[in-house]
RNA sequence: GCGGGUGUAGCUCAAUGGUAGAGCGACAGCCUUCCAAGCUGACGACGAGGGUUCGAUUCCCUUCACCCGCUCCA
């Protein structure tokens, strides 16, 4: 399938539009149309139902180490700025960058290294991206090349000090960029904020600066104590949240895959430290199975465990659920969901101050005065186990899914073309969306075969009967074949048609989207028939 | 952010320094007894801004968006 065809269908049938299209569009933002809003809502609701409301805390689900509780939360998008400092987003997302006018490359200001060199009456700062021995060697090579010296004349170079960060240099005109041939090609450092900044209150000003959340998870951590104190949940338990997040992606591309405003479906699952590896494996497998159950059963879906080198130091396991989107290169996959074992990093960071992920055991990151780099809340976020009389900080398993990415994967997987004989028996191309019935925007469509002989009245009565139970669509315009095709393109799994026979024996036809199979049921049995079809009982 | 390409109707595509065409779809009507039928009718577009010109959709500049490659992807 070509992505262009799916994008065209999404627009034609009202799944997805580019944001602010009449003004020329806005990069990285997308709007869901009348079909898209139903599809995405079904994705979201399937997730919430399967993970939260339908979960029975009294028995252990298949594969789970034991019973557990699930509950939900809906947090504000704007939170106290300190949240993002303790979560690590402020440091990680908030960089100063320099661009090289000559090589057109961009570097993080604090990750360019170099040392001062003087030779032949010229003194400048020669840079490299490497550190240590490699960095010393490369700066020497580059200095020699700059002056046109041979290696044997290396002693002509007078070095002033060791390798230091570019952040120590004030005059960019005296800097030789990491891949430049001339001095002064690097721009002044520019603030590069991957979080959306906003201002609280009608008056601006830096003291009122805040950020739109780059993930929903932190709202769960900062409410951990509130949930414990208000709901009587006990370990192990999970808190789920669905909501919008915002990131200034550097390169939004590939339809909705990398959007700047996107929706997450996240669970923070709290458990006893000793049991966390088992829970991690449960959630990894449970979440993978969820996508399979909703139709991503092809070989385009995979579960990939991160290798040890990819893991954060405090994490004992992370896995990605990935999908081979059509816009990706052969053999490449895009992330739908990450399941991470986060230990006690988040709760402790919000207690004690931002932890340094490079330390083990984890310690609070300190500034040059020995004070916490980012102060925590000082609140006690530990858990008291009434059975064992133990107090400890729970470990966390985080299944974090992208609602828009899942929706996009379901769209890609559903897109399908086949050939159907037309009224003359000639094969004609048919485009259909093979959504899982739970995800399909409409569950059924109701038609009178022709607009006469009382057929519309019967069809309208059936429509009215179905409407309170399912999202259904009524259509009496143009020929029956065309109406079927219209429903195929928006993925309606079943069509109910009132025909001449209905008027004599009271039965209607039900038509299956994928197989084109038709069968008759009594017109009064439509609600039950559709209900059983959707439940997979027929 | 860089380089290349592309922006014409809802979609797919024409043509043009001088009134912008078509197919499909959508809409209305007629007709139609099961997989995009037929007839009739009406609606509908040069991404945005600026410049050159008597006149610009066409040439030039800027900008926005999309596609491809690079970079980035926390």
XYZ file of C-alpha atoms (C1' of nucleotides) in Angstrom:
612
model
C 0.000 0.000 0.000
C 1.227 3.443 -0.850
C 0.942 5.963 1.940
C -0.414 8.536 -0.520
C -3.507 6.452 -1.115
C -4.219 6.169 2.587
C -3.657 9.898 3.103
C -6.048 10.626 0.207
C -8.684 8.285 1.631
C -8.318 9.807 5.088
C -9.074 13.210 3.670
C -11.779 12.072 1.226
C -13.716 10.168 3.858
C -13.113 12.468 6.795
C -10.603 10.588 8.929
C -7.783 13.124 9.056
C -7.258 16.678 7.885
C -4.224 18.834 8.115
C -4.564 21.378 10.900
C -5.591 24.891 9.815
C -5.659 23.742 6.222
C -7.480 26.805 4.872
C -4.592 28.940 6.092
C -2.003 26.758 4.408
C -1.622 24.205 7.182
C 0.553 23.993 10.256
C 3.493 21.624 10.390
C 3.135 18.843 12.941
C -0.544 19.284 13.778
C -3.514 17.248 12.557
C -7.286 17.287 12.923
C -9.508 14.217 13.132
C -12.627 14.461 10.960
C -16.048 12.897 11.571
C -14.786 9.358 10.855
C -11.413 9.899 12.494
C -12.875 11.127 15.739
C -14.962 7.944 16.021
C -12.015 5.726 15.165
C -9.662 7.372 17.627
C -12.319 7.479 20.314
C -12.847 3.744 19.812
C -9.099 3.140 20.162
C -9.023 5.184 23.337
C -12.151 3.571 24.763
C -11.009 0.052 23.906
C -7.796 0.788 25.779
C -9.550 2.285 28.804
C -12.092 -0.498 28.954
C -9.586 -3.316 28.462
C -7.016 -1.870 30.873
C -9.182 -0.159 33.494
C -12.939 -0.646 33.723
C -13.182 -4.254 32.524
C -10.264 -5.332 34.681
C -11.355 -7.582 37.537
C -9.085 -6.978 40.517
C -10.326 -10.088 42.300
C -8.599 -12.592 40.040
C -5.226 -12.714 38.357
C -5.541 -12.338 34.581
C -3.750 -14.850 32.388
C -0.006 -14.407 32.670
C -0.164 -12.025 35.635
C 1.858 -12.777 38.781
C -1.290 -12.115 40.825
C -4.423 -9.997 41.145
C -3.993 -6.220 40.913
C -6.101 -3.072 40.968
C -6.501 -0.470 38.240
C -7.751 3.078 38.547
C -7.720 6.240 36.482
C -6.726 9.888 36.571
C -7.092 12.986 34.410
C -4.496 15.652 35.125
C -4.046 19.236 34.014
C -1.860 19.755 30.975
C -0.017 22.592 32.692
C 1.759 21.614 35.880
C 4.158 23.263 38.283
C 7.423 23.989 36.418
C 9.345 22.092 39.085
C 7.655 18.875 37.906
C 9.655 19.018 34.673
C 12.881 19.843 36.452
C 12.575 16.799 38.710
C 11.366 14.529 35.931
C 14.498 15.259 33.935
C 12.649 16.771 30.991
C 13.883 20.266 31.689
C 17.550 19.242 31.458
C 17.072 16.834 28.586
C 14.663 18.887 26.514
C 16.161 22.271 27.093
C 19.404 22.683 25.208
C 21.470 25.384 23.686
C 22.463 24.585 20.152
C 24.966 26.060 17.737
C 24.717 25.776 13.966
C 27.653 25.627 11.611
C 27.108 27.948 8.666
C 29.775 26.085 6.702
C 28.986 22.406 7.287
C 25.239 23.030 7.890
C 25.437 20.784 10.927
C 23.905 21.476 14.308
C 25.547 20.702 17.628
C 24.565 20.774 21.233
C 26.498 23.677 22.709
C 27.575 21.698 25.765
C 28.692 18.700 23.720
C 31.251 20.411 21.546
C 34.740 20.177 23.043
C 37.967 21.856 22.147
C 41.175 23.498 23.274
C 42.996 26.707 22.611
C 45.948 26.532 20.239
C 48.453 29.098 19.051
C 50.860 28.913 16.134
C 52.306 31.350 13.626
C 50.847 34.273 15.533
C 47.270 33.007 15.418
C 45.308 31.826 18.446
C 41.948 30.061 18.253
C 39.759 27.352 19.753
C 39.838 24.102 17.778
C 36.840 21.870 18.386
C 35.826 18.244 18.152
C 32.851 16.122 19.121
C 35.162 13.547 20.721
C 36.443 13.490 24.281
C 39.551 12.066 25.942
C 42.474 10.751 23.957
C 40.457 10.733 20.750
C 39.526 14.359 21.280
C 43.146 15.395 21.861
C 44.250 13.567 18.750
C 41.536 15.026 16.573
C 42.122 18.585 17.728
C 45.833 18.178 16.944
C 45.083 16.796 13.480
C 42.707 19.624 12.759
C 45.095 22.290 14.017
C 47.912 20.872 11.882
C 45.664 20.848 8.848
C 44.495 24.383 9.519
C 48.062 25.693 9.529
C 49.158 23.378 6.718
C 51.752 21.721 8.946
C 53.080 18.172 8.739
C 52.809 15.840 11.690
C 56.533 16.114 12.384
C 56.066 19.854 12.988
C 53.493 19.256 15.684
C 55.749 20.967 18.220
C 55.065 24.290 16.492
C 51.580 24.138 17.998
C 51.337 25.729 21.408
C 48.407 24.332 23.373
C 46.746 26.327 26.107
C 44.849 24.156 28.543
C 43.031 20.809 28.244
C 39.901 19.881 26.326
C 37.065 22.039 27.600
C 33.455 22.613 26.610
C 32.554 25.182 23.985
C 30.375 26.776 26.666
C 33.578 28.274 28.145
C 34.265 30.246 24.959
C 32.773 33.703 24.558
C 33.979 34.730 21.117
C 32.533 32.526 18.387
C 34.753 34.244 15.798
C 37.750 32.457 17.326
C 36.227 28.980 17.037
C 37.009 26.383 14.422
C 33.812 24.330 14.115
C 34.012 20.511 14.357
C 33.603 20.099 10.610
C 34.575 23.526 9.349
C 37.663 24.680 7.468
C 37.408 28.352 8.426
C 37.115 30.147 11.747
C 33.859 31.664 12.960
C 31.434 29.385 11.153
C 29.497 28.551 14.319
C 26.522 30.695 15.326
C 26.046 32.052 18.816
C 24.323 29.463 21.052
C 20.568 29.522 20.610
C 17.948 28.242 23.006
C 16.392 25.076 21.711
C 13.399 24.070 23.777
C 11.664 20.836 22.990
C 8.924 21.633 25.495
C 6.182 24.139 24.614
C 6.595 27.184 26.756
C 3.654 29.237 27.911
C 2.889 31.921 30.450
C 0.450 31.696 33.338
C -1.627 34.789 33.921
C -2.452 37.697 31.682
C 0.916 39.317 32.231
C 3.900 37.550 30.694
C 7.337 37.440 32.192
C 9.830 34.696 32.936
C 8.662 34.184 36.522
C 5.262 33.078 35.173
C 6.729 30.729 32.552
C 5.346 27.197 32.439
C 5.322 24.296 30.038
C 2.679 22.225 28.320
C 3.327 18.661 29.478
C 5.611 16.591 27.227
C 4.134 13.415 28.732
C 1.140 12.526 30.876
C 3.096 10.214 33.194
C 4.349 12.919 35.562
C 0.789 13.856 36.471
C 0.364 10.327 37.777
C 3.538 10.407 39.857
C 2.743 13.739 41.480
C -0.753 12.460 42.347
C 0.466 9.107 43.643
C -0.161 10.089 47.269
C -3.577 11.587 46.482
C -4.734 8.387 44.814
C -3.447 6.268 47.700
C -5.199 8.457 50.261
C -8.514 8.739 48.454
C -9.246 5.335 46.954
C -8.021 2.606 49.319
C -6.051 1.005 46.473
C -3.272 -1.263 47.630
C -0.166 -2.547 45.932
C 0.107 -3.801 43.303
C -1.995 -1.312 41.355
C -1.931 0.814 38.247
C -3.089 4.338 37.482
C -4.129 4.991 33.893
C -4.426 8.271 32.073
C -5.286 9.355 28.546
C -4.481 12.850 27.408
C -2.745 15.296 25.139
C 0.979 15.942 25.312
C 3.154 18.395 23.439
C 6.693 18.232 22.088
C 8.479 20.490 19.672
C 9.593 17.695 17.403
C 12.545 18.727 15.317
C 11.241 17.092 12.193
C 7.499 16.396 12.258
C 6.914 14.091 9.315
C 5.204 10.948 8.108
C 1.565 11.945 8.446
C 0.523 11.870 12.112
C 3.416 9.656 13.222
C 5.504 12.446 14.692
C 3.097 15.200 15.668
C 3.814 18.104 17.966
C 0.474 17.734 19.715
C -0.381 14.119 20.388
C -2.338 11.929 22.707
C -0.895 9.384 25.089
C -2.424 6.414 26.862
C -0.227 5.716 29.843
C -0.236 3.405 32.814
C 2.034 3.727 35.812
C 1.935 0.388 37.561
C 3.201 0.404 41.148
C 4.474 -2.779 42.725
C 6.879 -4.220 45.304
C 10.500 -3.871 44.184
C 11.103 -7.597 44.447
C 8.166 -8.410 42.173
C 8.774 -5.760 39.566
C 10.590 -7.943 36.989
C 7.636 -10.323 36.868
C 5.189 -7.433 36.470
C 7.344 -5.936 33.766
C 7.120 -9.130 31.754
C 3.380 -9.354 32.321
C 2.729 -5.842 31.055
C 5.057 -6.208 28.089
C 3.213 -9.307 26.907
C -0.239 -8.043 27.857
C 0.215 -4.834 25.871
C 1.581 -6.625 22.833
C -1.408 -8.954 22.873
C -3.769 -5.959 22.964
C -2.658 -4.802 19.525
C -2.873 -8.318 18.163
C -6.420 -8.706 19.495
C -7.470 -5.505 17.736
C -6.207 -6.601 14.367
C -2.506 -5.828 14.086
C -1.848 -9.521 13.700
C 0.364 -9.319 10.675
C 4.121 -9.635 10.629
C 4.266 -5.863 10.558
C 3.935 -5.828 14.348
C 6.757 -6.824 16.649
C 7.850 -6.731 20.253
C 11.443 -5.648 20.651
C 13.327 -5.872 23.924
C 15.866 -3.134 24.355
C 19.418 -4.274 24.591
C 21.337 -3.617 27.773
C 23.180 -0.699 26.159
C 19.889 1.048 25.331
C 18.543 0.832 28.865
C 18.627 3.611 31.377
C 20.946 2.716 34.217
C 18.129 2.374 36.714
C 15.905 0.308 34.405
C 16.021 -3.457 34.406
C 14.003 -3.750 31.249
C 12.401 -1.799 28.420
C 10.569 -3.090 25.388
C 9.022 -1.369 22.393
C 5.959 -2.482 20.526
C 6.695 -1.512 16.973
C 4.870 -1.440 13.661
C 6.348 -1.457 10.170
C 4.552 1.609 8.840
C 4.321 1.815 5.043
C 6.290 5.063 4.992
C 9.292 3.454 6.633
C 12.176 1.815 4.826
C 12.191 -1.923 4.334
C 12.957 -3.616 7.642
C 12.359 -0.498 9.720
C 9.742 -0.225 12.439
C 8.165 2.704 14.264
C 7.376 2.756 17.955
C 3.726 2.412 19.011
C 4.322 1.885 22.699
C 7.185 1.577 25.128
C 6.997 -0.571 28.237
C 9.654 0.515 30.699
C 10.746 -0.678 34.086
C 11.498 2.611 35.798
C 12.394 1.423 39.267
C 11.797 4.108 41.898
C 13.395 6.863 39.832
C 10.278 9.009 39.410
C 8.770 8.818 42.888
C 12.140 9.385 44.526
C 12.952 12.302 42.211
C 9.713 14.000 43.240
C 10.548 13.340 46.903
C 14.238 14.041 47.219
C 15.084 16.054 44.118
C 16.043 15.049 40.631
C 18.112 11.893 40.700
C 21.184 11.489 38.560
C 20.375 8.596 36.217
C 24.070 7.893 35.792
C 24.516 6.940 39.445
C 23.949 3.496 40.905
C 22.413 3.284 43.405
C 20.554 6.407 42.328
C 21.620 9.594 44.039
C 20.296 13.127 43.929
C 22.037 15.169 41.249
C 24.019 18.000 42.884
C 25.037 21.405 41.594
C 28.459 23.047 42.040
C 27.566 24.069 45.612
C 26.683 20.523 46.588
C 22.985 21.355 46.663
C 20.338 19.365 44.758
C 20.354 20.533 41.165
C 16.539 20.439 41.189
C 14.772 20.278 44.538
C 12.044 17.715 45.042
C 8.720 18.261 46.783
C 9.981 17.030 50.150
C 6.765 15.009 50.472
C 6.880 11.408 51.540
C 5.806 9.306 48.567
C 6.586 5.956 50.156
C 4.060 3.153 50.651
C 3.253 1.412 53.912
C 2.436 -2.251 53.586
C 0.009 -3.093 56.378
C 0.628 -6.837 56.014
C 4.382 -6.839 56.331
C 4.599 -3.568 58.315
C 7.163 -2.393 55.801
C 7.568 1.082 54.361
C 9.186 1.367 50.939
C 9.079 3.257 47.660
C 7.253 1.196 45.035
C 8.838 0.319 41.742
C 7.092 1.359 38.564
C 6.295 -0.364 35.278
C 5.277 2.131 32.626
C 3.365 0.995 29.519
C 3.223 4.222 27.508
C 1.240 4.113 24.271
C 0.635 6.701 21.567
C -3.076 6.997 20.774
C -2.438 8.696 17.452
C 0.259 6.239 16.485
C -1.988 3.307 17.347
C -4.796 4.897 15.332
C -2.426 5.386 12.410
C -1.277 1.779 12.615
C -4.888 0.580 12.624
C -5.572 2.766 9.578
C -2.529 1.399 7.741
C -3.360 -2.181 8.622
C -7.016 -1.762 7.607
C -6.384 -0.266 4.176
C -7.060 -2.895 1.584
C -7.952 -3.254 -2.073
C -9.638 -6.195 -3.735
C -11.720 -6.971 -6.808
C -15.463 -7.416 -6.792
C -17.628 -8.310 -9.788
C -19.886 -5.432 -10.811
C -23.478 -5.846 -11.970
C -22.233 -7.242 -15.291
C -19.871 -9.666 -13.597
C -16.822 -7.647 -14.584
C -14.203 -7.399 -11.789
C -13.847 -3.871 -10.459
C -11.467 -2.478 -7.874
C -12.796 -2.037 -4.357
C -11.131 -0.064 -1.567
C -12.044 -1.097 1.941
C -10.926 -0.491 5.486
C -10.846 -3.767 7.365
C -11.128 -2.324 10.837
C -11.760 -4.588 13.766
C -15.509 -4.105 14.488
C -14.673 -2.600 17.880
C -12.708 0.140 16.154
C -14.930 0.779 13.132
C -16.547 4.245 13.229
C -19.939 2.816 12.235
C -20.935 -0.676 13.314
C -23.614 -1.048 10.660
C -25.435 0.784 7.859
C -29.115 0.421 7.008
C -30.476 0.753 3.464
C -33.779 0.387 1.668
C -32.904 -1.364 -1.583
C -34.987 1.198 -3.483
C -36.729 4.318 -2.361
C -40.306 3.081 -2.843
C -42.852 0.413 -1.936
C -42.555 1.321 1.740
C -38.969 0.082 1.985
C -37.593 3.372 3.390
C -40.145 3.261 6.202
C -39.129 -0.267 7.202
C -35.426 0.620 6.981
C -35.936 3.753 9.058
C -37.682 1.714 11.740
C -34.746 -0.712 11.894
C -32.331 2.237 12.002
C -34.252 3.752 14.915
C -34.109 0.439 16.742
C -30.345 0.084 16.278
C -29.448 3.689 17.028
C -29.647 3.515 20.859
C -27.280 0.544 20.866
C -24.718 1.200 18.139
C -23.327 3.970 15.990
C -25.177 3.207 12.746
C -25.674 5.004 9.440
C -28.778 5.331 7.287
C -28.512 5.800 3.525
C -31.125 5.702 0.778
C -29.247 7.777 -1.812
C -28.246 6.308 -5.190
C -27.872 2.610 -6.004
C -27.305 -0.158 -3.487
C -23.885 -1.108 -4.887
C -22.605 2.410 -4.464
C -23.836 2.568 -0.900
C -22.016 -0.654 -0.058
C -18.802 0.775 -1.493
C -19.148 3.941 0.505
C -19.440 1.929 3.694
C -16.479 -0.251 2.658
C -14.286 2.843 2.419
C -15.068 3.881 5.986
C -14.823 0.336 7.269
C -18.419 -0.343 8.322
C -18.411 -4.087 9.029
C -22.108 -4.812 8.350
C -24.854 -3.501 6.086
C -28.547 -4.272 6.556
C -30.744 -3.994 3.465
C -34.534 -3.939 3.265
C -35.727 -5.438 -0.031
C -38.880 -6.759 -1.703
C -38.779 -9.961 0.298
C -38.830 -7.984 3.534
C -42.310 -6.803 2.638
C -43.585 -10.370 2.286
C -41.682 -12.427 4.892
C -40.272 -9.757 7.204
C -36.589 -10.684 6.731
C -33.734 -8.397 5.745
C -30.269 -9.161 4.347
C -27.104 -8.670 6.364
C -23.949 -8.182 4.314
C -20.421 -8.770 5.604
C -17.823 -6.188 4.589
C -14.841 -8.490 4.113
C -16.408 -11.621 2.619
C -19.372 -9.924 0.844
C -21.417 -12.807 2.214
C -25.158 -12.081 2.600
C -27.708 -13.821 4.729
C -31.276 -13.145 5.892
C -32.471 -12.426 9.391
C -35.894 -11.364 10.708
C -36.136 -7.581 10.672
C -36.985 -7.515 14.377
C -33.797 -9.426 15.195
C -31.348 -6.822 13.831
C -30.201 -5.474 17.191
C -29.456 -8.943 18.484
C -27.810 -10.010 15.222
C -25.448 -7.025 15.177
C -24.738 -7.402 18.884
C -23.775 -11.043 18.411
C -21.725 -10.301 15.304
C -19.773 -7.603 17.152
C -19.261 -9.944 20.083
C -17.836 -12.530 17.711
C -20.571 -15.034 18.560
C -21.599 -15.621 14.932
C 18.056 22.991 10.238
C 20.265 21.793 5.101
C 19.695 20.132 -0.154
C 16.259 18.612 -4.081
C 11.191 18.296 -5.764
C 5.869 19.621 -5.673
C 1.556 23.025 -4.658
C -4.683 24.126 -10.080
C -12.186 21.847 -7.755
C -13.379 17.143 -2.214
C -9.929 13.474 -5.062
C -6.834 12.370 -9.611
C -4.894 15.191 -13.410
C -4.837 18.986 -17.922
C -3.913 23.772 -20.234
C -2.286 28.968 -20.426
C 1.645 36.149 -19.979
C -4.981 37.804 -22.060
C -12.505 34.686 -19.854
C -8.714 28.032 -16.365
C -10.821 22.232 -18.734
C -11.870 16.976 -17.737
C -12.812 12.301 -15.119
C -14.351 10.565 -10.478
C -16.752 12.015 -5.953
C -20.247 15.005 -3.332
C -25.303 17.712 -4.045
C -30.626 18.167 -6.224
C -34.249 15.760 -9.350
C -35.978 11.655 -12.402
C -35.263 6.564 -12.978
C -33.729 2.291 -10.439
C -35.228 -4.756 -6.846
C -28.242 -6.202 -4.218
C -22.170 -4.568 -5.094
C -19.190 2.469 -7.765
C -25.849 1.810 -13.564
C -28.368 5.817 -16.659
C -30.316 10.833 -17.744
C -30.815 16.045 -16.284
C -29.272 20.099 -13.368
C -26.578 23.165 -10.216
C -22.075 23.963 -7.156
C -16.957 23.889 -7.113
C -9.891 25.521 -7.888
C -4.687 28.401 -9.596
C -1.461 27.536 -1.132
C -0.417 32.833 0.913
C 1.970 37.701 0.459
C 4.759 41.019 -2.478
C 7.187 42.503 -7.175
C 7.681 42.989 -12.712
C 3.756 43.950 -16.442
C -1.510 47.385 -19.729
C -2.600 42.445 -17.821
C 0.491 37.090 -13.664
C -2.220 30.714 -12.200
C 2.075 31.245 -15.657
C 8.096 35.206 -14.808
C 10.871 36.959 -10.139
C 11.230 37.357 -4.617
C 9.441 35.987 0.205
C 6.560 32.764 3.033
C 3.590 28.395 4.276
C 2.629 23.301 3.496
C 3.641 18.454 1.521
C 7.110 14.596 -0.597
C 12.368 12.543 -1.029
C 17.400 12.527 1.001
C 20.606 14.248 5.126
C 20.405 15.751 10.287
C 17.514 14.964 14.679
C 14.365 11.534 17.303
C 14.980 13.164 24.311
